[in-house]
Tab-separated table of C-alpha atoms in Angstrom:
chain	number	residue	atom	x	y	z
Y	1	UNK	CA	0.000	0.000	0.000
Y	2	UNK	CA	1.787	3.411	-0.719
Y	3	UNK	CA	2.004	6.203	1.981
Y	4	UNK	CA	-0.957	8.452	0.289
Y	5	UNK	CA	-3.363	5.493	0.593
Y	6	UNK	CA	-2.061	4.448	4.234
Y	7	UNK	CA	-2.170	8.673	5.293
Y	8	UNK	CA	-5.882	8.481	4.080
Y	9	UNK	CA	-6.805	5.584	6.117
Y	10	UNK	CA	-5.357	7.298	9.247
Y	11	UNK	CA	-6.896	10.224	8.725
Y	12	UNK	CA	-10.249	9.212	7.815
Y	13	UNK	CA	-11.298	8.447	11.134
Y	14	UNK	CA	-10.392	11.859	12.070
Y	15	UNK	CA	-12.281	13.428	9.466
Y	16	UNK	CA	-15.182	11.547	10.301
Y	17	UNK	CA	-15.288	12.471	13.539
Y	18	UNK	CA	-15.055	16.514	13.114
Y	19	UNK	CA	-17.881	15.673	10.863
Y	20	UNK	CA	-20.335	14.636	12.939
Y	21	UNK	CA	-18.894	16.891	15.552
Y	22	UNK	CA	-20.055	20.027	13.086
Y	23	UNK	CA	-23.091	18.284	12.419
Y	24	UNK	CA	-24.169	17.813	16.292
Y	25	UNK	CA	-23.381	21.695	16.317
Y	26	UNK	CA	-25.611	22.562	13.553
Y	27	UNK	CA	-28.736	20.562	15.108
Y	28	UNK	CA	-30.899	22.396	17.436
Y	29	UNK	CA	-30.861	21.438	20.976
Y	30	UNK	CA	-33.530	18.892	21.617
Y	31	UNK	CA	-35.788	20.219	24.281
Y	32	UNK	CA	-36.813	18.363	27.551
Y	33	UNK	CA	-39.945	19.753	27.687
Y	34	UNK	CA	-43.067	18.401	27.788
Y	35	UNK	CA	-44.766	19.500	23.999
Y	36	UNK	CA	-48.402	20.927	24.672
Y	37	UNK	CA	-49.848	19.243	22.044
Y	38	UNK	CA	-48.712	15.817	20.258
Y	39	UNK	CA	-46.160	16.787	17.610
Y	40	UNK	CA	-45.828	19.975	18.843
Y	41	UNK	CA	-41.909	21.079	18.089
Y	42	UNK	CA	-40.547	23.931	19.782
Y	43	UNK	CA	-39.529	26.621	17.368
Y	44	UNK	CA	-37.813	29.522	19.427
Y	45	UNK	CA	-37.516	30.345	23.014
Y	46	UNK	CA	-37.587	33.913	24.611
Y	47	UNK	CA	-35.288	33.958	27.657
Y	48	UNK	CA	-36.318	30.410	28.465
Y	49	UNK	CA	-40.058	30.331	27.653
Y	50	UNK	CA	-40.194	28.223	24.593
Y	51	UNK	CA	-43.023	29.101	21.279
Y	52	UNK	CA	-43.837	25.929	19.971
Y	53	UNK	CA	-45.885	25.520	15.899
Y	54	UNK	CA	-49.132	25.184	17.833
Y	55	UNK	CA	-48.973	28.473	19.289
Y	56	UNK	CA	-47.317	29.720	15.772
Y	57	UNK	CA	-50.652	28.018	13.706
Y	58	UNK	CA	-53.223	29.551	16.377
Y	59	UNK	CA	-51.827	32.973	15.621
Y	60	UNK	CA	-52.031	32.046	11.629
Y	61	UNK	CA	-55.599	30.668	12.216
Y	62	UNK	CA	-56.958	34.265	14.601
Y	63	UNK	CA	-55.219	35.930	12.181
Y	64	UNK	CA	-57.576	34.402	9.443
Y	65	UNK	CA	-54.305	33.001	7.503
Y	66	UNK	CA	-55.054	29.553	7.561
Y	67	UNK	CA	-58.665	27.543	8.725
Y	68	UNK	CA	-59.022	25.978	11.444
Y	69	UNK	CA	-57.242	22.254	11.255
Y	70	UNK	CA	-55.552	23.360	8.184
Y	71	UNK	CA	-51.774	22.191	8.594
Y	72	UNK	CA	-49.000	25.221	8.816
Y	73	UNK	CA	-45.676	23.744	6.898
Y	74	UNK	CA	-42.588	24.900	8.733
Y	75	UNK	CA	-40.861	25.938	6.179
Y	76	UNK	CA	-43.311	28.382	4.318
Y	77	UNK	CA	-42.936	32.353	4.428
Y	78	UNK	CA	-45.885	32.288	6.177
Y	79	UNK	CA	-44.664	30.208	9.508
Y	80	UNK	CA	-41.564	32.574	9.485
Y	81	UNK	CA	-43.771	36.038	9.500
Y	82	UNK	CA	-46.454	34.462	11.912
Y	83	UNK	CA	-43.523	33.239	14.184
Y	84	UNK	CA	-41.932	36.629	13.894
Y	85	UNK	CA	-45.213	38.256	15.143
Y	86	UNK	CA	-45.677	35.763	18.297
Y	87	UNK	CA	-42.275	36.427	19.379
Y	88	UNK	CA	-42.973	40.420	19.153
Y	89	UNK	CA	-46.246	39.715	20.495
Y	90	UNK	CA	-44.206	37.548	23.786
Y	91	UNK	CA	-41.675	40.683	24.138
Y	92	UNK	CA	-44.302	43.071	23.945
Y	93	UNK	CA	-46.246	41.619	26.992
Y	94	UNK	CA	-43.204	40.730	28.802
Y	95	UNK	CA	-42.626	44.301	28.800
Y	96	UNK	CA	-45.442	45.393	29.701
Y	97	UNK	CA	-45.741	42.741	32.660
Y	98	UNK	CA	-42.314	44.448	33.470
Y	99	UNK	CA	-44.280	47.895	33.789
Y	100	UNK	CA	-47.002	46.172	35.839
Y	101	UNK	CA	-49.244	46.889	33.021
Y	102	UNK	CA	-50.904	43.522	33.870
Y	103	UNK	CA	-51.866	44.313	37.656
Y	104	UNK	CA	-54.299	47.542	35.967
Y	105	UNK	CA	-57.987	47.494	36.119
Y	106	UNK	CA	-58.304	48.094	32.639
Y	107	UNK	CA	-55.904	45.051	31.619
Y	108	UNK	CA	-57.407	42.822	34.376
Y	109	UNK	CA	-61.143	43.496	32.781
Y	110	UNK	CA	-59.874	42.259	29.127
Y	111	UNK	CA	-57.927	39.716	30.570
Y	112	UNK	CA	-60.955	38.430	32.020
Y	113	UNK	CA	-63.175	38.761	29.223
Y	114	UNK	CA	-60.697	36.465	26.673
Y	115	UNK	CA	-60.649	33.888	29.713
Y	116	UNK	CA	-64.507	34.062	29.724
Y	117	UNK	CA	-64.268	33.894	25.910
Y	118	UNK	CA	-62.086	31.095	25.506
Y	119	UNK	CA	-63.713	28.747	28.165
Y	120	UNK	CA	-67.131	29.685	26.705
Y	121	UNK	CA	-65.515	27.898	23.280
Y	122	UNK	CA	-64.191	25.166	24.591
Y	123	UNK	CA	-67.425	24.400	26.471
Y	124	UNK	CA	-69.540	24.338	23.170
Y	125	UNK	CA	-66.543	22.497	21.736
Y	126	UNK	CA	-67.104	20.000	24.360
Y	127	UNK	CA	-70.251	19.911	24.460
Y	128	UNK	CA	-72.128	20.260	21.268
Y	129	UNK	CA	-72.605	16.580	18.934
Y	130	UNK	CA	-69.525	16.497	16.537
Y	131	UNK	CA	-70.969	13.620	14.708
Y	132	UNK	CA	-74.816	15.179	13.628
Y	133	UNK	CA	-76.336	12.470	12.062
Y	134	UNK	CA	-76.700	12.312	7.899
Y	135	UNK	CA	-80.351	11.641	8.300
Y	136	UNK	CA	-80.860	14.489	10.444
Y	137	UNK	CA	-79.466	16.622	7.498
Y	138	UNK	CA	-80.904	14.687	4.841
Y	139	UNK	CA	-84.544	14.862	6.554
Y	140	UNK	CA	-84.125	18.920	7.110
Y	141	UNK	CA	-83.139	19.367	3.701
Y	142	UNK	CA	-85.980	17.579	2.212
Y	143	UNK	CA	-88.158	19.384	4.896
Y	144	UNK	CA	-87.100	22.857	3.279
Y	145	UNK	CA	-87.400	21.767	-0.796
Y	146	UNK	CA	-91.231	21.333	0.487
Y	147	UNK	CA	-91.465	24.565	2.017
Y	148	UNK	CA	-89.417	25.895	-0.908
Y	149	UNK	CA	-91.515	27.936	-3.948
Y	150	UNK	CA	-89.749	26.637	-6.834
Y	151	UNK	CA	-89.830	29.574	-9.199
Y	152	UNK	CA	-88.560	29.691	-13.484
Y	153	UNK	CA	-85.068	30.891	-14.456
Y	154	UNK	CA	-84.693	32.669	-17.418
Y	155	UNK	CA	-81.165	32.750	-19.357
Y	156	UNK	CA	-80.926	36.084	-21.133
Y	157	UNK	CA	-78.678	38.248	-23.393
Y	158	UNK	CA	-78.692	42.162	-23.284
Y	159	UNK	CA	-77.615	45.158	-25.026
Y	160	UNK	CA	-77.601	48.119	-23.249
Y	161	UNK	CA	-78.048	51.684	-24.932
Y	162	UNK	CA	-77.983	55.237	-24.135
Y	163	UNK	CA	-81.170	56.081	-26.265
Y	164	UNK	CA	-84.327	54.438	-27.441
Y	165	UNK	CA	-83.614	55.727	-30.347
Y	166	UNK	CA	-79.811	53.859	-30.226
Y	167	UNK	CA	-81.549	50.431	-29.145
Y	168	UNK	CA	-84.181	50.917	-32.288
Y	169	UNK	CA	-80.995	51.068	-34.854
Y	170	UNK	CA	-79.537	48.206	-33.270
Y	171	UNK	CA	-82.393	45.937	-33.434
Y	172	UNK	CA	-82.870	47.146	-37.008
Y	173	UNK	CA	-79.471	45.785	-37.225
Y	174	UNK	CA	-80.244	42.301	-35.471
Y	175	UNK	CA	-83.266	41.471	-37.314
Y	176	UNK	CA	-81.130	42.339	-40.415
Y	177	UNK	CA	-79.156	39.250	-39.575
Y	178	UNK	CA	-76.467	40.552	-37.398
Y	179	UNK	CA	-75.399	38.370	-34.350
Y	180	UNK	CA	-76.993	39.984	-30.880
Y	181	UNK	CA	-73.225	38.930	-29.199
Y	182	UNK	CA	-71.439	40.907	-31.552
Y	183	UNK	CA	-73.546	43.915	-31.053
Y	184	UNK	CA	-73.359	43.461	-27.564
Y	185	UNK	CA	-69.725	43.805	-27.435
Y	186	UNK	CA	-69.609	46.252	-30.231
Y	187	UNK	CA	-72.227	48.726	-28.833
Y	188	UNK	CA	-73.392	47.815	-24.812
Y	189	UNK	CA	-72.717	50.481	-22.621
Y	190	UNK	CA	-73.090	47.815	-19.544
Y	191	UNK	CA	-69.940	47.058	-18.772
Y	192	UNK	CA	-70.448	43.888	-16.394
Y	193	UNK	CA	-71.767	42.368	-19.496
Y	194	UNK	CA	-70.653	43.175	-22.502
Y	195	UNK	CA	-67.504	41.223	-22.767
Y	196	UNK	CA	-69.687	38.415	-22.573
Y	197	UNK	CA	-71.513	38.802	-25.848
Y	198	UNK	CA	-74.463	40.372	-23.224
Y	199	UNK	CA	-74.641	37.107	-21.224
Y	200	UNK	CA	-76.425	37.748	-17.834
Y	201	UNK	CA	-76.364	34.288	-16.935
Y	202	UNK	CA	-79.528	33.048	-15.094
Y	203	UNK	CA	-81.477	34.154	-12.945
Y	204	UNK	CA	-85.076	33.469	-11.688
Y	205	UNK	CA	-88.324	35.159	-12.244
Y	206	UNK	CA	-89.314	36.328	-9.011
Y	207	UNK	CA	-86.177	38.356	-8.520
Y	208	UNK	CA	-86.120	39.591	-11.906
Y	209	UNK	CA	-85.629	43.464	-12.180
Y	210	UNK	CA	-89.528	44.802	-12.807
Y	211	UNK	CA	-88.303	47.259	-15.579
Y	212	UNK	CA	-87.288	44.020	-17.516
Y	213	UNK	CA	-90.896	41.973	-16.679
Y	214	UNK	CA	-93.016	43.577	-19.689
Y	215	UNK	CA	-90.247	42.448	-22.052
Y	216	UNK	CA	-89.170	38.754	-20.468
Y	217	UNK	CA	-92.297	37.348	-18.600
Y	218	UNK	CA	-93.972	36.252	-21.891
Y	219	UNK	CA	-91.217	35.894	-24.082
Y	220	UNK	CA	-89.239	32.152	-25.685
Y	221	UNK	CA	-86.300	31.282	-26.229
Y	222	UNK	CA	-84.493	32.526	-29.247
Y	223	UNK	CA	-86.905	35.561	-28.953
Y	224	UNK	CA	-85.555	39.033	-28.995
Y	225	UNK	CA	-87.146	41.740	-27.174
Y	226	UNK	CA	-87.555	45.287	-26.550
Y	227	UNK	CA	-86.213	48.387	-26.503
Y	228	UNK	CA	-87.378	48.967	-23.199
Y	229	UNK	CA	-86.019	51.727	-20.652
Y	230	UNK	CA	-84.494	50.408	-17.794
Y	231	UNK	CA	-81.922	51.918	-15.325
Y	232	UNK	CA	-79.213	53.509	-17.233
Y	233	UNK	CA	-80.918	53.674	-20.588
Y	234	UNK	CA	-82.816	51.360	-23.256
Y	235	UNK	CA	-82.202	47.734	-23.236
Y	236	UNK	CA	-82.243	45.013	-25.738
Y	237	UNK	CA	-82.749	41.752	-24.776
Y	238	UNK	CA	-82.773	37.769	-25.995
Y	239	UNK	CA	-83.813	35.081	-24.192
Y	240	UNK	CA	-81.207	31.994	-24.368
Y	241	UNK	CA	-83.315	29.597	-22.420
Y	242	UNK	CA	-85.903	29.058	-20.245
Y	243	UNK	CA	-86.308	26.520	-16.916
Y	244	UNK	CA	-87.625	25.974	-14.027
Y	245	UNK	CA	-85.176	27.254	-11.099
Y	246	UNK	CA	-82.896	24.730	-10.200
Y	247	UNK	CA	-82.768	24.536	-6.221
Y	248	UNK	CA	-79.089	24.007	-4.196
Y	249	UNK	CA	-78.442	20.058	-4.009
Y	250	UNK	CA	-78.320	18.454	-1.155
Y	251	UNK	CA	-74.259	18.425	-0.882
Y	252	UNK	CA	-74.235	22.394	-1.743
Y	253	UNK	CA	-76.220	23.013	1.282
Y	254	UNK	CA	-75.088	20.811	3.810
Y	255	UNK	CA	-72.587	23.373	5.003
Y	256	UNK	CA	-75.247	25.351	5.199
Y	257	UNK	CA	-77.741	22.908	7.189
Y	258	UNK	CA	-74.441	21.504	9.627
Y	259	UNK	CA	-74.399	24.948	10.816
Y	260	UNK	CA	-78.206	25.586	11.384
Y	261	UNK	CA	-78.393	21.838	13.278
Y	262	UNK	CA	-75.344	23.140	15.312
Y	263	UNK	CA	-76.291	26.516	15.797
Y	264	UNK	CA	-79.816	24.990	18.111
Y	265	UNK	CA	-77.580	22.866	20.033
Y	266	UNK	CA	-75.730	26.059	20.932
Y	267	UNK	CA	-79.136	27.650	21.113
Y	268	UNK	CA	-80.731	24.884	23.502
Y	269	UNK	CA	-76.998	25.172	25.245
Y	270	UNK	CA	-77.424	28.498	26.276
Y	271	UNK	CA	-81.178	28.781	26.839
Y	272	UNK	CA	-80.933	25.734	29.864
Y	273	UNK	CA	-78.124	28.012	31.231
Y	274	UNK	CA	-80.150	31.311	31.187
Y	275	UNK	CA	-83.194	29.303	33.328
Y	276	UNK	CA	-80.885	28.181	35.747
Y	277	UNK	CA	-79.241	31.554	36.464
Y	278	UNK	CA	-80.338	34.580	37.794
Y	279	UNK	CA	-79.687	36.651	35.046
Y	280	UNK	CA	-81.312	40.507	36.222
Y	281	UNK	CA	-80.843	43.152	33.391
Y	282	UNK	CA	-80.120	46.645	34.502
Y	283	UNK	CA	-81.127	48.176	31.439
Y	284	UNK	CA	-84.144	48.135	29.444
Y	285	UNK	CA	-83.416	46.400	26.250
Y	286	UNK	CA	-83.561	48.244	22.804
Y	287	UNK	CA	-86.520	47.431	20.984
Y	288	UNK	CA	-86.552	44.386	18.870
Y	289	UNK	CA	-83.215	43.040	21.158
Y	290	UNK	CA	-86.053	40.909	23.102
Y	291	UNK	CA	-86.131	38.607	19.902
Y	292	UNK	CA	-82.420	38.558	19.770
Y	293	UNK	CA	-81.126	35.037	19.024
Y	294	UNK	CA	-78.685	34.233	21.743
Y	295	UNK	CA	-76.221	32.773	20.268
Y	296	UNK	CA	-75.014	31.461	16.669
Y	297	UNK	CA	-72.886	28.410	15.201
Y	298	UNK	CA	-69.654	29.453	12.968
Y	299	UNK	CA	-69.770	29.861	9.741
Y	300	UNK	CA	-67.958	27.088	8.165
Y	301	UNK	CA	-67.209	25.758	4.803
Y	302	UNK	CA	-67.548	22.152	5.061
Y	303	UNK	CA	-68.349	19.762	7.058
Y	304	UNK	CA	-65.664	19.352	9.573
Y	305	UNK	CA	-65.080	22.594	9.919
Y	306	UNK	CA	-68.565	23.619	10.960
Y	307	UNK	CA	-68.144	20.984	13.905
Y	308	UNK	CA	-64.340	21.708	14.944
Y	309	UNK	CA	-65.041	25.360	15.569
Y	310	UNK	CA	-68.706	25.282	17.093
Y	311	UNK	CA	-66.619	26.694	19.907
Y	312	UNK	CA	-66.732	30.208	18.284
Y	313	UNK	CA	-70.173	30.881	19.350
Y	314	UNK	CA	-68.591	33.736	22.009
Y	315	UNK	CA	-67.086	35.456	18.712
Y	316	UNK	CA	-68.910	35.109	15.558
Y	317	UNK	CA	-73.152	35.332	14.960
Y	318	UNK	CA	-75.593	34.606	12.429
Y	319	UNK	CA	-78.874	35.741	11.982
Y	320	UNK	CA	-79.469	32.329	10.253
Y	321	UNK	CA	-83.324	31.061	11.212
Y	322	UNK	CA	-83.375	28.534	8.631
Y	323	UNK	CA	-81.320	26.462	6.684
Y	324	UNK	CA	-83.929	26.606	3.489
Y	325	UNK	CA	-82.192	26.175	0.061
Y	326	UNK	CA	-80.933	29.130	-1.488
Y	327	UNK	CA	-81.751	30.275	-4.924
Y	328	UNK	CA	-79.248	29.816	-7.541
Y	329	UNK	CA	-78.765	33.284	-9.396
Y	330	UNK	CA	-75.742	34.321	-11.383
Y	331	UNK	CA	-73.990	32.619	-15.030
Y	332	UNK	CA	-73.990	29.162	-15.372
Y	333	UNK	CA	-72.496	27.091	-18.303
């Protein structure tokens, strides 16, 4: 073996070993303390007093960043400027804890209404039925198509002019064989639709704008109608299609229906509590507050959602009475 090959082998082992020696240095200390929350990895510490990601992705979720149960990735830009913020947020209140801020009456009264707001939540969380049965929202959905008034869409086109006498020349035009989207585009002075060839998408009967009911009411599709004055000048229309209103389906409005169904647990929640307390107002109540609802399920998006944060019935209301199906307005394809 020559001496280059025998050095190597000697120092290898040496090598090695301040390798792994930088490599210890470069990990960060692992922490004895107990994590808060399973998973939970400390990602700085203030003299001591470690932040972990849980307190990093509740600032991200208050802050309306990220939903409620939606992960936080540790390595995004927005972990680093949320984590930046709690760690201003910790040296701005050990500061002021430093100034006995903390010990005034004024801090003492909001301390005491987030600790009455955040037991409130986790009560409801606690307390309300995660798991609402599918039948229950099957059975109020079907209970609300029958109280539903099914009404007729109408799919229309418009061209919108300045004068009746404009609109007149234009239909001249149209009847003359030129395409209503063209003209539309060439001479609408509505610009939400004009781009669109005049499309207004649908929309259903009983909402329609009145100025547009002597024109639309009676008319078929394919049919072109008017001028006719309506807000902002004379208006053109053709009717694209006719049907009746199609209603929410049952997996569009279950959002919709999981929060109602939550919302009177809440609701039965909080009246049982009222009858057992002695609740004496010292004020008389502003008229129409006596019919307040007292209390409202969030307003989630899905699902899951709806039942992981009933607990922010102390922060967020609805004036929601009934989970009917909503009417579809708006384009559709």
């Amino acid at each position: 073996m020559g001496r280059l090959s025998a050095l190597r082998l000697v120092c290898l082992p040496a090598v090695l070993a301040l390798t792994l020696s930088v490599a210890a240095c470069n990990k960060a200390p692992v922490s004895s303390e107990a994590a808060p929350e399973p998973g939970d990895v400390a990602v700085a510490r203030i003299d001591g007093e470690t932040i972990w990601t849980s307190d990093v992705r509740a600032e991200a979720v208050a802050q309306g960043q990220i939903g409620p149960g939606e992960p936080l990735d540790v390595t995004s830009d927005l972990f680093s400027r949320t984590l930046e913020e709690v760690i201003d947020q910790r040296l701005l209140a050990k500061a002021a804890s430093a100034k006995g801020l903390e010990k005034s009456t004024t801090a003492q009264r909001r301390l005491r209404a987030a600790h009455d707001r955040i037991l409130g939540d986790m009560l409801v969380e606690n307390t309300i039925d995660r798991d609402i049965d599918e039948k229950a929202v099957k059975d109020h959905y079907d209970e609300q198509l029958k109280l539903s008034k099914q009404s007729e869409e109408i799919r229309a086109r418009m061209i919108l002019l300045k004068t009746q006498a404009d609109a007149q020349a234009a239909l001249k035009q149209i009847q003359g064989g030129a395409l209503f989207e063209a003209m539309a585009m060439e001479k609408s002075i509505d610009q939400g639709t004009r781009f669109n060839g005049g499309d207004m998408g649908y929309f259903t009967t009983d909402i329609m704008p009145q100025a547009y009911k002597p024109a639309l009411m009676t008319a078929k599709a394919g049919d072109t109608v008017g001028p006719v004055q309506v807000d902002g000048g004379w208006a053109l229309f053709r009717v694209e299609d006719r049907r009746p209103e199609q209603l929410p389906t049952l997996d569009e409005e279950r959002p919709i229906i999981m929060r109602y169904l939550i919302y009177n647990q809440v609701a039965g929640m909080l009246n049982s509590l009222r009858k057992k307390a002695n609740v004496e107002l010292l004020v008389k109540p502003t008229a129409g507050s006596a019919e307040q609802e007292p209390a409202a399920a969030p307003d989630e998006t899905s699902d899951a959602s709806a039942s992981d944060e009933a607990g922010s019935v102390a922060s967020t209301s609805t004036s929601t009475s009934s989970a009917a199906p909503a009417k579809k307005t708006g384009k559709k394809s």
